[in-house]
Coordinates of C-alpha atoms and ligand atoms in Angstrom, one line a residue:
X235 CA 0.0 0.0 0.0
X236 CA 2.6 2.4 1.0
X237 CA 4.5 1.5 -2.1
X238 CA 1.4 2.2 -4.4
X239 CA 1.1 5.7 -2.6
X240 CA 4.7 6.5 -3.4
X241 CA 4.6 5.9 -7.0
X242 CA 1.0 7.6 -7.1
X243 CA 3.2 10.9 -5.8
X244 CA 5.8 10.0 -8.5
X245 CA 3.5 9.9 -11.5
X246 CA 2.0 12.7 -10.0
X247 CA 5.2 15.0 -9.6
X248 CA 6.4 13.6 -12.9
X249 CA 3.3 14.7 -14.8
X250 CA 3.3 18.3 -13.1
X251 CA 7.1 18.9 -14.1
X252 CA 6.5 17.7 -17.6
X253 CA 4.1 20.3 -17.8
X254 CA 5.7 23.4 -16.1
X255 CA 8.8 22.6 -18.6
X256 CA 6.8 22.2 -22.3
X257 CA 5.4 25.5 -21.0
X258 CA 8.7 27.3 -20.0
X259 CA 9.9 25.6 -23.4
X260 CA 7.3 27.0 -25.3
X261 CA 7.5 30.4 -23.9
X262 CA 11.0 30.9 -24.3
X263 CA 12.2 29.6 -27.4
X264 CA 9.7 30.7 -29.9
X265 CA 10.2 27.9 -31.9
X266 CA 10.3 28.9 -35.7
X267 CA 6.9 26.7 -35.7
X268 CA 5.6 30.4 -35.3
X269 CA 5.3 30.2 -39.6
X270 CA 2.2 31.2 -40.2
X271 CA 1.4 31.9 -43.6
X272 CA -1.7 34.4 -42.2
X273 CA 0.8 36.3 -40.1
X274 CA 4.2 36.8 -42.1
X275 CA 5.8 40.0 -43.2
X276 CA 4.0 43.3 -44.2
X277 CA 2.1 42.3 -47.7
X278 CA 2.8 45.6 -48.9
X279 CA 6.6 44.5 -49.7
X280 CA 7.9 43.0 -52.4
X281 CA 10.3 41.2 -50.8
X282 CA 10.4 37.2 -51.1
X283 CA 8.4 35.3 -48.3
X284 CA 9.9 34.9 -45.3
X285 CA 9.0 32.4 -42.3
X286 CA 7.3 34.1 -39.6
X287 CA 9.1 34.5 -36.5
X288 CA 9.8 36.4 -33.4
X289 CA 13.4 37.5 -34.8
X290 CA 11.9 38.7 -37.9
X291 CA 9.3 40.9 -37.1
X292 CA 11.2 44.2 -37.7
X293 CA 11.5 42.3 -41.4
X294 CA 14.3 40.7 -43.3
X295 CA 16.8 43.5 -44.0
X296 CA 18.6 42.1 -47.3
X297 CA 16.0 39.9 -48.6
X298 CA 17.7 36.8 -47.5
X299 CA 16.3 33.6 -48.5
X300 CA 17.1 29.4 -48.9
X301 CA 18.1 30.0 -52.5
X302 CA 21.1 33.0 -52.0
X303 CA 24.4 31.4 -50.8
X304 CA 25.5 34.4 -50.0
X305 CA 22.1 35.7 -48.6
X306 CA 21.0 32.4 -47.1
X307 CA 18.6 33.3 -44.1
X308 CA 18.6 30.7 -41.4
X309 CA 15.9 31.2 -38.4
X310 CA 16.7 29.2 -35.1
X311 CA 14.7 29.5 -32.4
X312 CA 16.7 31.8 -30.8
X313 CA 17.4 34.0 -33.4
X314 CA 17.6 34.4 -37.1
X315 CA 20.0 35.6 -39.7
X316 CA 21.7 36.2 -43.4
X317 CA 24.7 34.0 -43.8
X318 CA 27.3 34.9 -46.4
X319 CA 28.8 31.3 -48.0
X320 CA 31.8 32.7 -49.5
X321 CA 32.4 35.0 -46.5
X322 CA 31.9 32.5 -43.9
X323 CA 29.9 35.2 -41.5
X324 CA 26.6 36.6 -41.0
X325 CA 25.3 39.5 -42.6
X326 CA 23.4 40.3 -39.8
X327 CA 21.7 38.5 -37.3
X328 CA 18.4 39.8 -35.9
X329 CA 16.8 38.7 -32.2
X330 CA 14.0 39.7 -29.9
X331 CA 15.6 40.3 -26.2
X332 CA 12.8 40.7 -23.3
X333 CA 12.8 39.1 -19.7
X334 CA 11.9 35.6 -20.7
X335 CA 15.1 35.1 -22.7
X336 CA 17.5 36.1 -19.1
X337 CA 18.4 33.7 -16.5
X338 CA 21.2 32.2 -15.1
X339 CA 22.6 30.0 -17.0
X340 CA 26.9 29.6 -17.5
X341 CA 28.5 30.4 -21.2
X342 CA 29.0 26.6 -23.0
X343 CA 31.2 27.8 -24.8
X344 CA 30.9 25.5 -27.4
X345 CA 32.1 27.2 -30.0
X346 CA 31.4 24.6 -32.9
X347 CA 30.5 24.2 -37.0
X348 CA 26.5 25.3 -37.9
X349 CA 25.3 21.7 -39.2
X350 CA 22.1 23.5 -40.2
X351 CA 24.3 24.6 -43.2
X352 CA 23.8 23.0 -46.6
X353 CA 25.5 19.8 -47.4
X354 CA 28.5 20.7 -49.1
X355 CA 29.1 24.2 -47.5
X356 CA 32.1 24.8 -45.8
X357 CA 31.7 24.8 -42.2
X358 CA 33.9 27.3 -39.7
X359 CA 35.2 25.3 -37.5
X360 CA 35.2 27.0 -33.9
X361 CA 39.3 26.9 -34.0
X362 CA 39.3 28.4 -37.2
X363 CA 40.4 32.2 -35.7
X364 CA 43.3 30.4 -34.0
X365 CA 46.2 32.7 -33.7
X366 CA 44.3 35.3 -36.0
X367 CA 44.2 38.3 -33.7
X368 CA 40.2 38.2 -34.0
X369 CA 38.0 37.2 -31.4
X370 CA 35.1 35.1 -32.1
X371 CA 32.9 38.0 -31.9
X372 CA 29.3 36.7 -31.3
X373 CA 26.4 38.7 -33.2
X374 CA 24.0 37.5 -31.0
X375 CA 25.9 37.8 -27.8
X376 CA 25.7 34.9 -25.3
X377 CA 24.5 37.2 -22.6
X378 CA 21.2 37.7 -24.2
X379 CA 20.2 33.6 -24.3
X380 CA 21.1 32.4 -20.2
X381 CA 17.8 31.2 -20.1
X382 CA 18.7 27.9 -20.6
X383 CA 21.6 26.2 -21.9
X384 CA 20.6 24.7 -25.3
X385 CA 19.6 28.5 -25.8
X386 CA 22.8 29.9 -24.7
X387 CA 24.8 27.1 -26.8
X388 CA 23.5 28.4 -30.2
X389 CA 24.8 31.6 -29.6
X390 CA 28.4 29.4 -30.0
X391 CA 27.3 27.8 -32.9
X392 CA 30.1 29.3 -35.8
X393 CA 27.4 31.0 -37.8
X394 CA 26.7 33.9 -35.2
X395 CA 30.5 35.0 -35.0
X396 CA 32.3 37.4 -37.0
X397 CA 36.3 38.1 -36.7
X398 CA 36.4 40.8 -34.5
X399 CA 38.9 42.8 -32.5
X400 CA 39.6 42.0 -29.0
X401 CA 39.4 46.0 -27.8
X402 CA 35.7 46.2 -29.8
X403 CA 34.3 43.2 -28.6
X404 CA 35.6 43.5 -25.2
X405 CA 35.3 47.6 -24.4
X406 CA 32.5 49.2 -26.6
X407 CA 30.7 46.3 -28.2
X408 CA 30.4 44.5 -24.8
X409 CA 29.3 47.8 -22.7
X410 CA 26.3 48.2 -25.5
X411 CA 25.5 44.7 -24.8
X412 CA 25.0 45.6 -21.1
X413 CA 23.1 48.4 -21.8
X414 CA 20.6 46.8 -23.6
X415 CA 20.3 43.7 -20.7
X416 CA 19.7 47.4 -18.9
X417 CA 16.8 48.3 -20.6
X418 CA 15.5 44.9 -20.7
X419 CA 15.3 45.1 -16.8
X420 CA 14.4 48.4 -16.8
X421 CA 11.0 46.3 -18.6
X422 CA 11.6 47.3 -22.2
X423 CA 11.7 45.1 -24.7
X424 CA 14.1 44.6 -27.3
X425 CA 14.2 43.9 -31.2
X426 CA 17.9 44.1 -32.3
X427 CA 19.8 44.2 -35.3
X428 CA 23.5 43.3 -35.6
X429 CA 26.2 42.6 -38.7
X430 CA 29.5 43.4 -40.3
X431 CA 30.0 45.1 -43.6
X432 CA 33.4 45.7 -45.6
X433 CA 36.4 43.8 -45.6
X434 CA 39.5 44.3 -44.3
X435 CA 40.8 41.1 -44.7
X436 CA 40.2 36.9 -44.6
X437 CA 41.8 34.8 -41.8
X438 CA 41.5 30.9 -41.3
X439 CA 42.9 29.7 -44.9
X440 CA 40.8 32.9 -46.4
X441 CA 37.5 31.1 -45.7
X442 CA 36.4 33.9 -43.2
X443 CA 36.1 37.3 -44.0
X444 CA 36.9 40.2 -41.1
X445 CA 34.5 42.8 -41.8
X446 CA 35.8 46.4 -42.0
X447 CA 32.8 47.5 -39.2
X448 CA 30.4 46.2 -37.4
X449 CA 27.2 47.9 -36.6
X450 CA 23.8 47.6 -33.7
X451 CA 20.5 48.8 -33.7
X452 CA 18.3 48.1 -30.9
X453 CA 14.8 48.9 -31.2
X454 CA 13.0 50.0 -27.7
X455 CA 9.8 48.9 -27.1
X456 CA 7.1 48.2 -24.8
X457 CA 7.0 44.2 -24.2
X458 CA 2.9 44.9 -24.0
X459 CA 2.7 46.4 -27.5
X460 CA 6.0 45.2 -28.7
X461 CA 6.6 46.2 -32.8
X462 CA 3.3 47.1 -32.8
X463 CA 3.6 49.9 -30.2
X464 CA 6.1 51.6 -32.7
X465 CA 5.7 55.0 -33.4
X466 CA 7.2 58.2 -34.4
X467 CA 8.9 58.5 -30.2
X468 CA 10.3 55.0 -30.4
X469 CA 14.1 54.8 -29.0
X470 CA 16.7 53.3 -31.5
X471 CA 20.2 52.9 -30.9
X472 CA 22.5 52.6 -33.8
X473 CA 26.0 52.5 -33.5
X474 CA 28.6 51.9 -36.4
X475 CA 32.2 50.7 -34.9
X476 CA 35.3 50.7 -36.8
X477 CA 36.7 46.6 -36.4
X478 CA 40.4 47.9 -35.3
X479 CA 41.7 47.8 -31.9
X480 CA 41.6 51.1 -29.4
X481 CA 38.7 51.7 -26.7
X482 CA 36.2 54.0 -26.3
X483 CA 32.7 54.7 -25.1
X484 CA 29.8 52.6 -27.4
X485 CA 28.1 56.2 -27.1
X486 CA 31.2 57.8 -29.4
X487 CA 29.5 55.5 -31.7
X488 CA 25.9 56.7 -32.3
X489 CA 25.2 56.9 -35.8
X490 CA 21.4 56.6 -37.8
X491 CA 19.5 53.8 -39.2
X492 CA 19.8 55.7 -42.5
X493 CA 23.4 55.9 -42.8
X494 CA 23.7 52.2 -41.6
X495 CA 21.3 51.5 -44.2
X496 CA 23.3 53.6 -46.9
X497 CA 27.0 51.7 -46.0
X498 CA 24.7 48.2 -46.3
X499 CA 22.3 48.6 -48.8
X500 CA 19.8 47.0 -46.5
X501 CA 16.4 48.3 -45.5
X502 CA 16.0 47.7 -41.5
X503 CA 12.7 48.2 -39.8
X504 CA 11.1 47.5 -43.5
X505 CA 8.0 46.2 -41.2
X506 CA 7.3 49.5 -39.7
X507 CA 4.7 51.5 -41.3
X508 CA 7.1 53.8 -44.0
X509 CA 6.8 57.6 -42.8
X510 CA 7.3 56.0 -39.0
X511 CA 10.5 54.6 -40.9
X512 CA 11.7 57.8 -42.1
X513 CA 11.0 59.3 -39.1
X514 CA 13.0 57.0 -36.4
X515 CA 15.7 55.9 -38.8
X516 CA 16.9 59.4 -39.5
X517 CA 17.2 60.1 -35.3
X518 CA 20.5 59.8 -33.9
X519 CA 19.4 58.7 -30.2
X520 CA 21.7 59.8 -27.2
X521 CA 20.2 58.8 -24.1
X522 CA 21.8 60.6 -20.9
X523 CA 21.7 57.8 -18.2
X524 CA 23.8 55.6 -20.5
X525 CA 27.5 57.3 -20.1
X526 CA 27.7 56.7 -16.4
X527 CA 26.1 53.8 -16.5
X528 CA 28.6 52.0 -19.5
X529 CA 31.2 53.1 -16.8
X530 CA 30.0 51.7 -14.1
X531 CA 29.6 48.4 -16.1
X532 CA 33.3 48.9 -17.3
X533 CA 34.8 49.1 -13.6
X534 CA 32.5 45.8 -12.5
X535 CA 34.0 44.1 -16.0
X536 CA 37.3 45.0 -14.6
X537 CA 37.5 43.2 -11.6
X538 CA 36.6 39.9 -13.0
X539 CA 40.3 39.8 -14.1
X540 CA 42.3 37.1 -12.9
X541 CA 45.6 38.8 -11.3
X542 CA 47.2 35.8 -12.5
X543 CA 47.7 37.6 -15.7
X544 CA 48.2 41.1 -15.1
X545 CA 48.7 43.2 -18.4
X546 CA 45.2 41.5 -19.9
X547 CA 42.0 40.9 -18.5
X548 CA 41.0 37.4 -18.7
X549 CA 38.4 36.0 -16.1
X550 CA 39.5 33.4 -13.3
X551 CA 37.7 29.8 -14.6
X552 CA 35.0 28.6 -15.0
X553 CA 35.2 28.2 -17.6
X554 CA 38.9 26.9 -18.4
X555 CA 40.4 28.6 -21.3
X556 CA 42.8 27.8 -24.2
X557 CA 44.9 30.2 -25.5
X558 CA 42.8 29.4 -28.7
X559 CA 39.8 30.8 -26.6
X560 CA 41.0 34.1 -26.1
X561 CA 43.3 36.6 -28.7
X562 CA 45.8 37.5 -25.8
X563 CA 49.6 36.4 -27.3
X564 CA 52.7 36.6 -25.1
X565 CA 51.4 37.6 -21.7
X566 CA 52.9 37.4 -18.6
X567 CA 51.6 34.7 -16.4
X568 CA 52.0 34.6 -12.7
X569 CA 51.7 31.5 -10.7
X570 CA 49.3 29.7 -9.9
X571 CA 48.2 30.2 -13.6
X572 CA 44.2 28.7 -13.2
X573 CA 44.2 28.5 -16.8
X574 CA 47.1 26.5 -17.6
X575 CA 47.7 28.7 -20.1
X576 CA 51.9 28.6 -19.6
X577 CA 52.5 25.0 -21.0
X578 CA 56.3 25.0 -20.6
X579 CA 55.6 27.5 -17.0
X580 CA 58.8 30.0 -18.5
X581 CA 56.3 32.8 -17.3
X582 CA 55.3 33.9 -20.8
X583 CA 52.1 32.3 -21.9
X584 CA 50.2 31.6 -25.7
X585 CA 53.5 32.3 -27.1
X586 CA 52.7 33.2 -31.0
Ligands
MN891 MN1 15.6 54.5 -44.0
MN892 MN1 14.4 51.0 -43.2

């Protein structure tokens, strides 16, 4: 009898979990099973069809589609984007960011080939910007997907990453990045827009192209209204950063949805009703709080740097780190080294 009641409480507990987690699943992953033919993009554009989903609903900025290798739009559930074949990056990658998408989960850092790619595509491997100078820049940065960890793992998948400079990914790229979790728990919510454009050179064999800059634009809105609560007072933030090394404040930055759409030759926003468009895209947005704010966030960045390796700033594990996880070359390491990063322990570590 006893042993009947306990597996009555099992089936029980087991039934009432199942539940609460295809719910949590279903609310935070937006599964691209959002298509809805009845729903999709604004008809008035004459832009290709594009699956419906929670990424895309500011639109699909270059038109990207299954049949353009090097316009190939790929939606995941936790974002969506363009990816460029013969550049082996994004174009952009586009992603709603509200409350449900933050928790608490670690990086994975599982940097790692897209196998959603095409049979016979080459695949960036996640050691392909060994030794390159670059960072494995993530678009969609892994910040904005801790709220679980098969979300936070496609943000390492190789398709989100672009080659980019250690001081722009770590100062000013990273400091927007906060700001925007900011707003989110200030109770905004978010519809962002991120890519490269230019060259300034390939690394890994030439199959990945650095991109001369790398631009944002974050889209403010109220989670209760979302896109639809767009009008001519929406916030947007649009930056355009050089991809070169040297620090500065993300605010230094602050450019217009027009001009980014002039140096691209995309149309963001091509959802939003047109003279709302011309409106907020021509508005460069400087918003006051954000200067001490970004350096506030830079001071707390700062002291998560392991004095193990004083001259860089690299985070005491977890997670442990390679030298080909990090762009640092010939640093001084001081004992007791966490990382292991000084093989042959002569002091001088991920010797180039
Ligand atoms: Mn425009
Ligand atoms: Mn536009």
């Amino acid at each position: 009898m006893k042993k009947t009641i306990t597996w009555v409480a099992i089936l029980v507990f087991l039934v009432i979990n199942t539940g609460c987690s295809t719910t949590t699943t279903q609310r935070n992953t937006s599964q691209p099973t959002l298509t809805n033919p009845n729903r999709g993009n604004s008809s008035t554009s004459n832009r290709p069809p594009t699956p419906s989903s929670v990424h895309l609903k500011l639109g699909n900025p270059s038109g990207a589609a299954a049949n353009k290798p090097n316009n190939y739009l790929m939606v995941k559930p936790q974002y969506a984007l363009s990816y460029n074949r013969d550049k082996g990056i994004p174009n952009w990658a586009s992603w709603q960011l509200n409350r449900s998408w933050l928790g608490n989960t670690d990086r994975t850092n599982d940097f790692r080939p897209d196998s959603e790619l095409p049979d016979g595509w080459y695949r960036v491997r996640g050691s392909e910007y060994r030794r390159s100078g670059y960072d494995r820049g993530h678009v969609v940065p892994s910040g904005d997907r801790t709220n679980s960890e098969a979300n936070n793992s496609a943000t390492f998948l190789m398709t989100n990453m672009v080659p980019q400079s250690p001081d722009n990914n770590r100062d000013y790229w990273r400091e927007l990045e906060e700001y925007g979790r900011d707003l989110v728990e200030q109770g905004n919510e978010l519809y962002i827009i991120a890519g490269g454009y230019g060259e300034k050179g390939k690394i890994g064999n030439d199959k990945v192209s650095v991109p001369a800059r790398l631009y944002k634009i974050i889209v403010v809105t109220n989670p209760r209204t979302g896109i639809n609560g767009i009008n001519n007072s929406t916030k947007v933030i649009a930056i355009d950063t050089p991809n070169r090394e040297g620090n500065g404040d993300w605010e230094d930055f602050i450019t217009t949805v027009d001009a980014i759409e002039k140096k691209t030759g995309y149309d963001f926003l091509s959802n939003i009703d047109k003279s709302v468009q011309s409106v907020i895209e021509s508005k460069a947005y400087r918003l006051k709080t954000s200067n001490n704010r970004s350096k506030t966030t830079t001071k707390q960045s700062n002291k998560n740097c392991s004095p193990a390796y004083p001259g860089v700033c690299i985070p005491p594990p977890p997670p442990d780190l390679n030298c080909g996880d990090i762009s640092y070359r010939n640093f001084k390491v001081l004992p007791p080294d966490p990382h292991n990063f000084d093989g042959n322990k002569d002091g001088v570590a991920c010797v180039r």
